[in-house]
PDB file of C-alpha atoms and ligand atoms in Angstrom:
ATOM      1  CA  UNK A  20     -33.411  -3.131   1.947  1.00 57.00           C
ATOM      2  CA  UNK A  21     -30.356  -1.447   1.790  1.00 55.00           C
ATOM      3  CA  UNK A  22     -26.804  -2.428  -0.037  1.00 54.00           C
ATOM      4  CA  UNK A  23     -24.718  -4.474   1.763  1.00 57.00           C
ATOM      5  CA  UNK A  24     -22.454  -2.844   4.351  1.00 55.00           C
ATOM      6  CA  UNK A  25     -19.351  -5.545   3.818  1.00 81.00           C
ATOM      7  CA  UNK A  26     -18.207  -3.664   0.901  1.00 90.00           C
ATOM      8  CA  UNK A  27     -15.708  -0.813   1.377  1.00 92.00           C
ATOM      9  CA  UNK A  28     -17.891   2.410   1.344  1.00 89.00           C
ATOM     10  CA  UNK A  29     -19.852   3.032  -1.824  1.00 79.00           C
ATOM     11  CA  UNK A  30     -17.453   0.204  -3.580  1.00 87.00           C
ATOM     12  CA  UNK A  31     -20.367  -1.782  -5.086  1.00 88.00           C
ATOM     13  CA  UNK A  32     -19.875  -1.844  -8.597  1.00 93.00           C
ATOM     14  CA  UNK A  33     -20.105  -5.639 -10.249  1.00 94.00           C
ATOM     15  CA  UNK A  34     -16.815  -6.805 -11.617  1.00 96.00           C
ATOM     16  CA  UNK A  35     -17.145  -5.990 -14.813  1.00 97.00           C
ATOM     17  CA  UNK A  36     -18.449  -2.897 -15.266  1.00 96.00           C
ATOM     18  CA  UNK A  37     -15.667  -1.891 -12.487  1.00 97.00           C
ATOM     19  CA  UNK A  38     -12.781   0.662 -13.533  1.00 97.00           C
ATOM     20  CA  UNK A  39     -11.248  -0.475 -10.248  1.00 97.00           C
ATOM     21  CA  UNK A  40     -10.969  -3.706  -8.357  1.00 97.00           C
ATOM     22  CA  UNK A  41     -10.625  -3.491  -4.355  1.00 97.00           C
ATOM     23  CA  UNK A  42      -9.333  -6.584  -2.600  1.00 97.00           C
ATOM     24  CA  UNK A  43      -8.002  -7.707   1.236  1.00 97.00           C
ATOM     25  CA  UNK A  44      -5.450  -9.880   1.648  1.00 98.00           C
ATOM     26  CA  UNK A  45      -5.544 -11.070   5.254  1.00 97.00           C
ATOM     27  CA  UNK A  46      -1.826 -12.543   5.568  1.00 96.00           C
ATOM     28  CA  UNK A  47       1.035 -11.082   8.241  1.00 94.00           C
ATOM     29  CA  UNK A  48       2.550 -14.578   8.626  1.00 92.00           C
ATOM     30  CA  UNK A  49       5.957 -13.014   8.294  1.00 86.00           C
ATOM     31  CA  UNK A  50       5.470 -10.140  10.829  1.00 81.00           C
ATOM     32  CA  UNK A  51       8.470 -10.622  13.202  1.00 78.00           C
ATOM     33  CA  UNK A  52       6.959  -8.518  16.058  1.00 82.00           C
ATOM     34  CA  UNK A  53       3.456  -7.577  17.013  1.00 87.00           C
ATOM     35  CA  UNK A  54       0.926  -9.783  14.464  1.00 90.00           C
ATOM     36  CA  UNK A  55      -2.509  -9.048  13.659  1.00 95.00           C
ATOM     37  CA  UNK A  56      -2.194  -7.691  10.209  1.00 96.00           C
ATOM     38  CA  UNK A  57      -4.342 -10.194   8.371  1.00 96.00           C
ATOM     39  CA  UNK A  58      -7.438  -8.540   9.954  1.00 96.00           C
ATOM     40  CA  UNK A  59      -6.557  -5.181   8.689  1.00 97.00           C
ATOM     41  CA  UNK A  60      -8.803  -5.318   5.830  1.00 97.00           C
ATOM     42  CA  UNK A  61     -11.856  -6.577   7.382  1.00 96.00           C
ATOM     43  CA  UNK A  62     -11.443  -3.856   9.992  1.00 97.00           C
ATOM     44  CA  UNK A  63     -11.209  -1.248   7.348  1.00 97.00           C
ATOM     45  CA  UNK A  64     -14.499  -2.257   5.178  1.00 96.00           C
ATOM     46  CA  UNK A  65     -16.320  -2.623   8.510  1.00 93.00           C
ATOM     47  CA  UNK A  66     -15.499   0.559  10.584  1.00 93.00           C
ATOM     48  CA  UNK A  67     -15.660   2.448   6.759  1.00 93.00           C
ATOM     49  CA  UNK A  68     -19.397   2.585   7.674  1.00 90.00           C
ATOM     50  CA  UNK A  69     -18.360   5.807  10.013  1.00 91.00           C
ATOM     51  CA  UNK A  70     -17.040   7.265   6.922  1.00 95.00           C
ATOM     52  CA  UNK A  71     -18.292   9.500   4.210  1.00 96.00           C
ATOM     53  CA  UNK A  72     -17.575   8.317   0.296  1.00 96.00           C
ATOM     54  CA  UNK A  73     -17.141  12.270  -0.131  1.00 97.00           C
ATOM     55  CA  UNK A  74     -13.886  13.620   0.036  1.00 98.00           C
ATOM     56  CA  UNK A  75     -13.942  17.214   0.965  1.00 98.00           C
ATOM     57  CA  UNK A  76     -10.254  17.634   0.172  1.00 98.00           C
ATOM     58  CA  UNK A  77     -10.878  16.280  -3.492  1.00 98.00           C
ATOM     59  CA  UNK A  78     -14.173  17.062  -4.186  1.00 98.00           C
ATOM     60  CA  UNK A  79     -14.586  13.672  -5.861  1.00 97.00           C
ATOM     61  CA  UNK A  80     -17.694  11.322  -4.162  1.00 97.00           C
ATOM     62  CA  UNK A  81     -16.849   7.535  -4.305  1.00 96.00           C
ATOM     63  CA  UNK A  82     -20.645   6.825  -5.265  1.00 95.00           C
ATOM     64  CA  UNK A  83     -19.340   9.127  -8.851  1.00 96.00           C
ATOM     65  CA  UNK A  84     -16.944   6.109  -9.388  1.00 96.00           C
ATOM     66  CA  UNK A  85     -17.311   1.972 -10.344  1.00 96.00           C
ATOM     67  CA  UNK A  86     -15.425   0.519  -7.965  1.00 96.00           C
ATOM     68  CA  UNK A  87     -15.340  -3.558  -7.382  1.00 96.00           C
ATOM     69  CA  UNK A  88     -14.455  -4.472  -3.656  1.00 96.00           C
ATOM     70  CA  UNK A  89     -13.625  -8.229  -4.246  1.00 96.00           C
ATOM     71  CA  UNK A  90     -13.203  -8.673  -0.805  1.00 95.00           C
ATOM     72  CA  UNK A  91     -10.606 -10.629   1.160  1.00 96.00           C
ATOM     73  CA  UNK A  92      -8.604 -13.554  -0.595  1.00 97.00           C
ATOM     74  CA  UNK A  93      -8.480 -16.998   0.588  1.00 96.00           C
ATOM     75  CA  UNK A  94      -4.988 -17.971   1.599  1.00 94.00           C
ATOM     76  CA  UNK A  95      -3.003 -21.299   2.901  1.00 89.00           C
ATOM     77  CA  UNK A  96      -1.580 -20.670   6.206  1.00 82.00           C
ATOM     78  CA  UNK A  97       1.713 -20.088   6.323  1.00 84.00           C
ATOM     79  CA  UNK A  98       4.374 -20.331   3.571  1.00 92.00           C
ATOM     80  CA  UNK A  99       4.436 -16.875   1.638  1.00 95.00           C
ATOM     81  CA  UNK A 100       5.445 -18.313  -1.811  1.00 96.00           C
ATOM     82  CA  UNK A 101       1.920 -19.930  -2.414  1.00 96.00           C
ATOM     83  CA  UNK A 102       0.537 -16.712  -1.268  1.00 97.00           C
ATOM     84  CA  UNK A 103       2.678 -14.329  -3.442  1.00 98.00           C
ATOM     85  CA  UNK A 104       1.831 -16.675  -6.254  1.00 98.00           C
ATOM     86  CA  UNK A 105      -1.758 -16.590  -5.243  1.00 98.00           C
ATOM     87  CA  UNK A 106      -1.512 -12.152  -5.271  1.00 98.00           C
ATOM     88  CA  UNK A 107       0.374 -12.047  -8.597  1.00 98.00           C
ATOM     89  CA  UNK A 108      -2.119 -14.220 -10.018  1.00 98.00           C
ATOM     90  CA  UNK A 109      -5.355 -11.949  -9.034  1.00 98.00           C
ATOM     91  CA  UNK A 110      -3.558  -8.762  -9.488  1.00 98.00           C
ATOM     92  CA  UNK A 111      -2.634 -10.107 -13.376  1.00 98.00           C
ATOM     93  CA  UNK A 112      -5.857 -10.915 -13.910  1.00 98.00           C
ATOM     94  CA  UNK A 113      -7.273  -7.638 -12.806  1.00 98.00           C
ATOM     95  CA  UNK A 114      -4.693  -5.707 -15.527  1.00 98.00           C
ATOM     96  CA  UNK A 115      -5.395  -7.644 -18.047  1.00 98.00           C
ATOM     97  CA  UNK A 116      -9.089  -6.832 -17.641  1.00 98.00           C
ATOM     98  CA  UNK A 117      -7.869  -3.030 -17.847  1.00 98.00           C
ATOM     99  CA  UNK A 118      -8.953  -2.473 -14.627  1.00 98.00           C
ATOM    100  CA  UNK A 119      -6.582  -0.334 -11.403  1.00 98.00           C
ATOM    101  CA  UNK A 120      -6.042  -2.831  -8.536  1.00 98.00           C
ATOM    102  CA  UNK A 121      -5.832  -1.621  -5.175  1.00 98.00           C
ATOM    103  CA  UNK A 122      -4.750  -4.408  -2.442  1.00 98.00           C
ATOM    104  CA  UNK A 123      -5.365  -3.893   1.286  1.00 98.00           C
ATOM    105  CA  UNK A 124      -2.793  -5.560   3.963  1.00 96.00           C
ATOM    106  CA  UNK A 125      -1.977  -7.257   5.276  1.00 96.00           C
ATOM    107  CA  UNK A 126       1.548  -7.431   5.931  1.00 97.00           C
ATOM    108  CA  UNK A 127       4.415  -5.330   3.698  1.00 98.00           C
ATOM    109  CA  UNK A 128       5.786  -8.792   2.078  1.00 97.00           C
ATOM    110  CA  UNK A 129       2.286  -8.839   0.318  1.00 98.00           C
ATOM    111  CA  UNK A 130       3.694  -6.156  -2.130  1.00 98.00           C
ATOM    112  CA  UNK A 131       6.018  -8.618  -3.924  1.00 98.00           C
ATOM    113  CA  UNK A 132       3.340 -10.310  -5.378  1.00 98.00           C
ATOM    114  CA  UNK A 133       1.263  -7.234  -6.813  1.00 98.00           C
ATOM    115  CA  UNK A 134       4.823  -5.812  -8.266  1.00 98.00           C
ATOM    116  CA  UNK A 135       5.648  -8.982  -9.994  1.00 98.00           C
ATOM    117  CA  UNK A 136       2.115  -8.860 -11.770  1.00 98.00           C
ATOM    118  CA  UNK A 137       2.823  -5.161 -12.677  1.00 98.00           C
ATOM    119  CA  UNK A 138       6.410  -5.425 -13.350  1.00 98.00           C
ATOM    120  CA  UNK A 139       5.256  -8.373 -16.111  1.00 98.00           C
ATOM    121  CA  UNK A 140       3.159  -6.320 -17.935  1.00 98.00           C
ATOM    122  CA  UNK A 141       5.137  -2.400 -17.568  1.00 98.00           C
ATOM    123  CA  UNK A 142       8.885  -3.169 -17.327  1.00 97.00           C
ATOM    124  CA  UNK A 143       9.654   0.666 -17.391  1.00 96.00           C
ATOM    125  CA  UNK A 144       7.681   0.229 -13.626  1.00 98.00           C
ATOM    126  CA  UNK A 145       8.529   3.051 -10.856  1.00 98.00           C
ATOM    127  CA  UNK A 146       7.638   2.204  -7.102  1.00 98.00           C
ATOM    128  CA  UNK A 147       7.061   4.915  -4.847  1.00 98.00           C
ATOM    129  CA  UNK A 148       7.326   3.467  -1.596  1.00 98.00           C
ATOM    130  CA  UNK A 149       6.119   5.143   2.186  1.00 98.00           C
ATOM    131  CA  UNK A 150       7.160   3.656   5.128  1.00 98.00           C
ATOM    132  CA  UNK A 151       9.018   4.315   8.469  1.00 98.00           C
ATOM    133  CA  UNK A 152      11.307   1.199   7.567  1.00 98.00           C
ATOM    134  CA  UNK A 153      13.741   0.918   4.446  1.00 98.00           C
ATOM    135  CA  UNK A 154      12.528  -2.828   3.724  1.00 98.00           C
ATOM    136  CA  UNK A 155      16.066  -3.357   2.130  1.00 98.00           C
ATOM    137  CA  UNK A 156      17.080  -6.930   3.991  1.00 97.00           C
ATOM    138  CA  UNK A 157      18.679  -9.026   1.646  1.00 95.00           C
ATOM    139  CA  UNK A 158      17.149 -11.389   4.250  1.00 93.00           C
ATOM    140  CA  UNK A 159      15.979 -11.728   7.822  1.00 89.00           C
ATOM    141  CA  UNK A 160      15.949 -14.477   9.961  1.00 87.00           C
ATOM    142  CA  UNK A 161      17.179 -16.347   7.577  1.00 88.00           C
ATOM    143  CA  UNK A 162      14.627 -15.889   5.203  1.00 91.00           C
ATOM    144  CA  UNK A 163      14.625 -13.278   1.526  1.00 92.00           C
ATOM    145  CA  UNK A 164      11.003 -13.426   1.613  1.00 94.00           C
ATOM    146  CA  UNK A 165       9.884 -11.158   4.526  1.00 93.00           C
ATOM    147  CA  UNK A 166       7.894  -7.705   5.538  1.00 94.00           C
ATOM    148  CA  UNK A 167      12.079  -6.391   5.846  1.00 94.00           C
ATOM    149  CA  UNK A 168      13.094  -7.425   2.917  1.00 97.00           C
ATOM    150  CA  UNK A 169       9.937  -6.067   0.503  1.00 98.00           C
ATOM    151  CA  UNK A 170      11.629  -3.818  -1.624  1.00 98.00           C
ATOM    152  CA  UNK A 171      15.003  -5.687  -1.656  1.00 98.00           C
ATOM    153  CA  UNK A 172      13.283  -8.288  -3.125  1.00 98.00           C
ATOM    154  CA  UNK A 173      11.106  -5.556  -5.854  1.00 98.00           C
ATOM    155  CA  UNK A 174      14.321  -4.244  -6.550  1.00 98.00           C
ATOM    156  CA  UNK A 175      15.796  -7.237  -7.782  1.00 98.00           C
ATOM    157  CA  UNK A 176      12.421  -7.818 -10.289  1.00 98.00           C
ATOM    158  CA  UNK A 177      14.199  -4.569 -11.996  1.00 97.00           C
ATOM    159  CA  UNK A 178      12.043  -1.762 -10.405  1.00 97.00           C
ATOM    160  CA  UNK A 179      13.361   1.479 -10.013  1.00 98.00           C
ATOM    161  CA  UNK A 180      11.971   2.703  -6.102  1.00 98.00           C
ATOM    162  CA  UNK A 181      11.847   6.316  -4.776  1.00 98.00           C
ATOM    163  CA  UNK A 182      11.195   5.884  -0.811  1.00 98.00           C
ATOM    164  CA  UNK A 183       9.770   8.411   1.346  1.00 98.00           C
ATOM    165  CA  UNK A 184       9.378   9.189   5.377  1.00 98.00           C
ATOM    166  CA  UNK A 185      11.919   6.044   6.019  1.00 98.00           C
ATOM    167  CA  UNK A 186      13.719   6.710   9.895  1.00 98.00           C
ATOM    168  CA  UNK A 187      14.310   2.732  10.618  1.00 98.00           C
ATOM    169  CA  UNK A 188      16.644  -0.240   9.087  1.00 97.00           C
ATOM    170  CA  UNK A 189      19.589  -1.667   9.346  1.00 96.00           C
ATOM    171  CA  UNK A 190      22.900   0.010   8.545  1.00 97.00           C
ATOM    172  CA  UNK A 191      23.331  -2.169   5.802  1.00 97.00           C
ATOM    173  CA  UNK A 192      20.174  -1.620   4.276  1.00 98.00           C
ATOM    174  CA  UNK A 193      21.320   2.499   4.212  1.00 98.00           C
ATOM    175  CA  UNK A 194      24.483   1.558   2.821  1.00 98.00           C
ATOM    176  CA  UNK A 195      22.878  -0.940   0.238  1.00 98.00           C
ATOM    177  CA  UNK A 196      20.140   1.582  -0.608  1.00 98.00           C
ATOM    178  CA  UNK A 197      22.624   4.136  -1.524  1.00 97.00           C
ATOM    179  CA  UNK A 198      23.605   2.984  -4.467  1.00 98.00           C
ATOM    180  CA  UNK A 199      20.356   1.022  -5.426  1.00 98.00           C
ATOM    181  CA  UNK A 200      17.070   3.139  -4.881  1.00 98.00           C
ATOM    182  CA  UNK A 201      16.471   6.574  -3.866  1.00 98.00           C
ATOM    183  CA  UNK A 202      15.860   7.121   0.117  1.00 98.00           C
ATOM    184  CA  UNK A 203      13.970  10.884   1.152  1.00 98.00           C
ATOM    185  CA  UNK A 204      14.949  10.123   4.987  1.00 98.00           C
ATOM    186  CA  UNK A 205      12.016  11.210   7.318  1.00 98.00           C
ATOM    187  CA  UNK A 206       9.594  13.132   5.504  1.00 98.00           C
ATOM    188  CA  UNK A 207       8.232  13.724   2.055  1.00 98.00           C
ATOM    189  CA  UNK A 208      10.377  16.705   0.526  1.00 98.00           C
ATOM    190  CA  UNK A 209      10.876  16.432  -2.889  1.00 98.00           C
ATOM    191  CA  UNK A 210       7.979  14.755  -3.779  1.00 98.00           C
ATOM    192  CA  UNK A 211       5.821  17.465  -5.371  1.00 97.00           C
ATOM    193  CA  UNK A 212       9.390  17.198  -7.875  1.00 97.00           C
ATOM    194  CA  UNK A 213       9.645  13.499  -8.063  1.00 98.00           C
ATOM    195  CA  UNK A 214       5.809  13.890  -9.713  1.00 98.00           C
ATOM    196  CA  UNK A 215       6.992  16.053 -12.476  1.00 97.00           C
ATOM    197  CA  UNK A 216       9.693  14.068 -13.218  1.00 98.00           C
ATOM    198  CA  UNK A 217       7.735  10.988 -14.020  1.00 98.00           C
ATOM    199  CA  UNK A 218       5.071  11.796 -16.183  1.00 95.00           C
ATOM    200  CA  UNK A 219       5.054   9.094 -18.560  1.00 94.00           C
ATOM    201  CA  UNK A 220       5.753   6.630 -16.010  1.00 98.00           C
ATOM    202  CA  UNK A 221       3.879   4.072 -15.290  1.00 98.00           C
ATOM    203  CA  UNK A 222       4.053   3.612 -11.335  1.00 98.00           C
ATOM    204  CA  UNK A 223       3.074   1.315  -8.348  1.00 98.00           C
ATOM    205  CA  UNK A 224       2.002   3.187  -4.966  1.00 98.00           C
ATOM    206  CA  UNK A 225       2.743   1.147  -1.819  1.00 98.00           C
ATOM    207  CA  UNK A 226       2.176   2.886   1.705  1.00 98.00           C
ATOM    208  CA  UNK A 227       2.735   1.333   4.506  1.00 98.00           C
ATOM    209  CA  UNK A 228       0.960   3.127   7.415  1.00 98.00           C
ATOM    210  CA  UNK A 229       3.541   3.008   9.746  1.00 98.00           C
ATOM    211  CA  UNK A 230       4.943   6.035   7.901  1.00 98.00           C
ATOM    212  CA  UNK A 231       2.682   7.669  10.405  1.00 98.00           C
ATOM    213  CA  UNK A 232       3.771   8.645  13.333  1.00 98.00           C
ATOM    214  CA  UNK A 233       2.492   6.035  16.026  1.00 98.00           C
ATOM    215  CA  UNK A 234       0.610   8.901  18.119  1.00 98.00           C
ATOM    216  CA  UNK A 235      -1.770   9.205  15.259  1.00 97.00           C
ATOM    217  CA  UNK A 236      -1.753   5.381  13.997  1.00 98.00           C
ATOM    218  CA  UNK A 237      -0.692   3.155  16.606  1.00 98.00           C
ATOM    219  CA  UNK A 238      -2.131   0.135  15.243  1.00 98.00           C
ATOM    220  CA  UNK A 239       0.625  -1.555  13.901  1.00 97.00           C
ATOM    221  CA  UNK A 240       2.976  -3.959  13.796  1.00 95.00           C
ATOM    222  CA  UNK A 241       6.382  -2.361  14.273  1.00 95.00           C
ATOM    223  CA  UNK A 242       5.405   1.352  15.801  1.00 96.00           C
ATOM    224  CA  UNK A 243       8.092   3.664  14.876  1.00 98.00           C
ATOM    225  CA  UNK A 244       8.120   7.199  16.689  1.00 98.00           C
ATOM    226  CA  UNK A 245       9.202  10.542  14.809  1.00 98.00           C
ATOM    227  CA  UNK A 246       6.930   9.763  12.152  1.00 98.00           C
ATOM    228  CA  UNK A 247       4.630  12.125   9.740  1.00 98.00           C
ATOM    229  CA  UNK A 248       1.111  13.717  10.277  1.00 98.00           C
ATOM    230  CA  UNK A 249      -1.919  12.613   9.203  1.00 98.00           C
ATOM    231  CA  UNK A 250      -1.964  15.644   7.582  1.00 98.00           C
ATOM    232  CA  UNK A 251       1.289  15.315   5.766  1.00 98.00           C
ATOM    233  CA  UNK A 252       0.728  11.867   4.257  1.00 98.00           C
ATOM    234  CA  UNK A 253      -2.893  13.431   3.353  1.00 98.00           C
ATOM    235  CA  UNK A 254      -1.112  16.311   1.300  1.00 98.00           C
ATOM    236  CA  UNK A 255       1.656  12.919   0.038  1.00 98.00           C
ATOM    237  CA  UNK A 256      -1.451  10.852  -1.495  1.00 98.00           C
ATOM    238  CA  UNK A 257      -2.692  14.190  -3.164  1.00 98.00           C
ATOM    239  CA  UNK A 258       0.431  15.114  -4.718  1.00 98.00           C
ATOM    240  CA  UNK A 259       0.481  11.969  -6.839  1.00 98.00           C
ATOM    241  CA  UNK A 260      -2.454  12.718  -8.476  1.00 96.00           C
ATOM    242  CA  UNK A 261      -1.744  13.071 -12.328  1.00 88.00           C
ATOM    243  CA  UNK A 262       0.828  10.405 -12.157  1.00 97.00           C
ATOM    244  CA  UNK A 263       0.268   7.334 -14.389  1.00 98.00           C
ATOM    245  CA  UNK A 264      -0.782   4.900 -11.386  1.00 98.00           C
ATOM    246  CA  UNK A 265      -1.053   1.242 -12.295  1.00 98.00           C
ATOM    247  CA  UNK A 266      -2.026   0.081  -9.349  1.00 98.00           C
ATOM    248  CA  UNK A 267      -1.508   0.738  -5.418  1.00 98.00           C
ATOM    249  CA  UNK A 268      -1.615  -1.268  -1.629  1.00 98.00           C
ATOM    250  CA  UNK A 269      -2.293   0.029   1.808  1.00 98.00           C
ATOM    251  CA  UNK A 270      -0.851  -2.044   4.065  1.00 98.00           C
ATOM    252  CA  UNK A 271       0.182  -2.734   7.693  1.00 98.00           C
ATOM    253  CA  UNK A 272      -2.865  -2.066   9.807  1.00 98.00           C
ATOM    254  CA  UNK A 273      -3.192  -4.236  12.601  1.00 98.00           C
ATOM    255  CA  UNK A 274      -6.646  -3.090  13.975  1.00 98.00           C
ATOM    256  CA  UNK A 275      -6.310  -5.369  17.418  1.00 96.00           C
ATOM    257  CA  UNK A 276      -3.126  -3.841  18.164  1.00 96.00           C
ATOM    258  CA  UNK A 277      -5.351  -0.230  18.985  1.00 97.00           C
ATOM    259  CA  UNK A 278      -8.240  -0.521  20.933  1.00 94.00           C
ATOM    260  CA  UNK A 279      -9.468   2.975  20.572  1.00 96.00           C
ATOM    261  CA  UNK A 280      -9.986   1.791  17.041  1.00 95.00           C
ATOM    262  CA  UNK A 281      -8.897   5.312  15.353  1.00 97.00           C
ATOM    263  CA  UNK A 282      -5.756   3.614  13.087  1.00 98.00           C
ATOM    264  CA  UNK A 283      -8.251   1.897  11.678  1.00 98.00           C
ATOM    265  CA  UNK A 284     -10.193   4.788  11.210  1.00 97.00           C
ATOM    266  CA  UNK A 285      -7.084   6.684   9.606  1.00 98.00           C
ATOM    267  CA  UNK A 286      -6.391   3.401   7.316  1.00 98.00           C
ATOM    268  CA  UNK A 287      -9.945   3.639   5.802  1.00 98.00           C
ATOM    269  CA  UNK A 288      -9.322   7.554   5.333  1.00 98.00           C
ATOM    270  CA  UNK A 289      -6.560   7.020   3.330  1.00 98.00           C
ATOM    271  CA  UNK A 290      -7.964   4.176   1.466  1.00 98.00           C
ATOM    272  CA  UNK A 291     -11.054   6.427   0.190  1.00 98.00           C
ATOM    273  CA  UNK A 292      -8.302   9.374  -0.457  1.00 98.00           C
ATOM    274  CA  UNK A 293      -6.203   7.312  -2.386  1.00 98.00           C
ATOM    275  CA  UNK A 294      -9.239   5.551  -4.365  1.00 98.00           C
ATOM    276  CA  UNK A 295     -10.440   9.047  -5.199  1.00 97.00           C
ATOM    277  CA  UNK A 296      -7.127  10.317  -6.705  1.00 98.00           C
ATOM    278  CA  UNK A 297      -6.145   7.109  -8.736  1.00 97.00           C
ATOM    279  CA  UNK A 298     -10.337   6.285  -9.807  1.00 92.00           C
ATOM    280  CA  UNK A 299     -10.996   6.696 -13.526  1.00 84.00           C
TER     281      UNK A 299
HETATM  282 MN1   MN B 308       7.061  -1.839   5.202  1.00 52.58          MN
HETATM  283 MN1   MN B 309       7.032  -0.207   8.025  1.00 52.58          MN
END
């Protein structure tokens, strides 16, 4: 019989002999607009089947790597600070095994959690953050502890946060950004600079798919048209190869939200490009 196709491609290392450690978290209970989120990771192990572990724009074969997909975690319905507590928890433990974690969405808020692990244990920690939407709310609906509000709240842990491809927020999330993080507005100019610049770094990848533009990955919560190219956030993910990654999240996929099933498709693409370049 063959290996078990509810792992994420050729991610069937055991735990401990892993150099990485793959794991869903199936929560969007803060999603103020179209949910479905918590079943983006399932979607992406399951449809990964249609997908090659060889990457023809790395040259780097998954099955070449030991890679741990953990699968999804089990979460209490609901309140995010259990949950966040619940993320920071797994993601410690994965560092202090000296292993990379890479999280799957999931909703953005999700992020918090991983970042407060990592922030912990690097304090000099750099986020470099993709995304059509600044996530600067100081807090919506009444609440700090939202998808909005996901770097507002990482920026107050102390991390410094270079954003890229953001065309959505609040004006008061452009004028608070200005003076807090660094915003590229639209696209990803600058980054191949922004690379350079922090070698020695130790830095914490968080993409939210919704950077791309909704006619290639509709599937989402909050569509947001004028967005990138597959092709551009392809060439993004390659550029930070080199960089001193301590660990990354994909997040944002909402699988039921496009019936033609191709964001999915994208989101496990990016996954395996983004394993590949950060892999040991
Ligand atoms: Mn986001
Ligand atoms: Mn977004």
């Amino acid at each position: 019989m063959k290996a078990s196709l509810d792992a994420f491609l050729a991610c069937e290392a055991g735990y401990d002999e892993a150099n990485t450690v793959l794991f869903g978290v199936p929560y969007d209970s803060t999603t103020s607009f179209r949910p479905g989120a918590r079943f983006g990771p399932k979607a992406i192990r399951s449809e990964s089947f249609g997908l090659e572990s060889y990457s023809p724009y790395q040259d780097r074969d998954l099955v070449d790597y030991k890679i741990f997909d953990g699968g999804d975690l089990e979460l209490p319905f609901g309140d995010p600070v259990p949950v966040l507590a619940q993320i920071e928890e797994t993601i410690g433990e994965i560092l202090d095994d000296g292993k990379l974690p890479a999280m799957l969405g999931g909703e953005h808020l999700i992020t918090l959690g991983a970042v407060r692990a990592v922030k912990k244990r690097y304090p000099d920690l750099v986020i470099l953050h993709f995304d059509a939407h600044a996530d600067l709310r100081a807090e919506y609906l009444g609440s700090q502890l939202t998808h909005a509000g996901v770097m507002r709240q990482c920026y107050g842990l102390g991390a410094e946060i270079f954003q890229f491809g953001i065309r959505s927020g609040d004006r008061e999330e452009f004028v608070w950004g200005r003076d807090h993080v660094t915003t590229r507005m639209f696209d990803f100019e600058g980054l191949q600079k922004l690379v350079k610049k922090l070698a020695g770094r130790k830095v914490y990848v968080s993409l939210d798919l919704d950077v791309l533009d909704p006619s290639v990955f509709p599937g989402t919560g909050t569509p947001e048209p004028g967005g990138v190219s597959f092709q551009a956030l392809l060439d993004a993910c390659l550029a930070l190869r080199g960089l001193d990654v301590v660990g990354f999240d994909v997040v944002e996929l909402a699988p039921m939200l496009d019936a033609s099933g191709v964001s999915t498709a994208v989101a496990g693409k990016v996954v395996r490009e983004l394993l590949l370049a950060f892999c040991k």
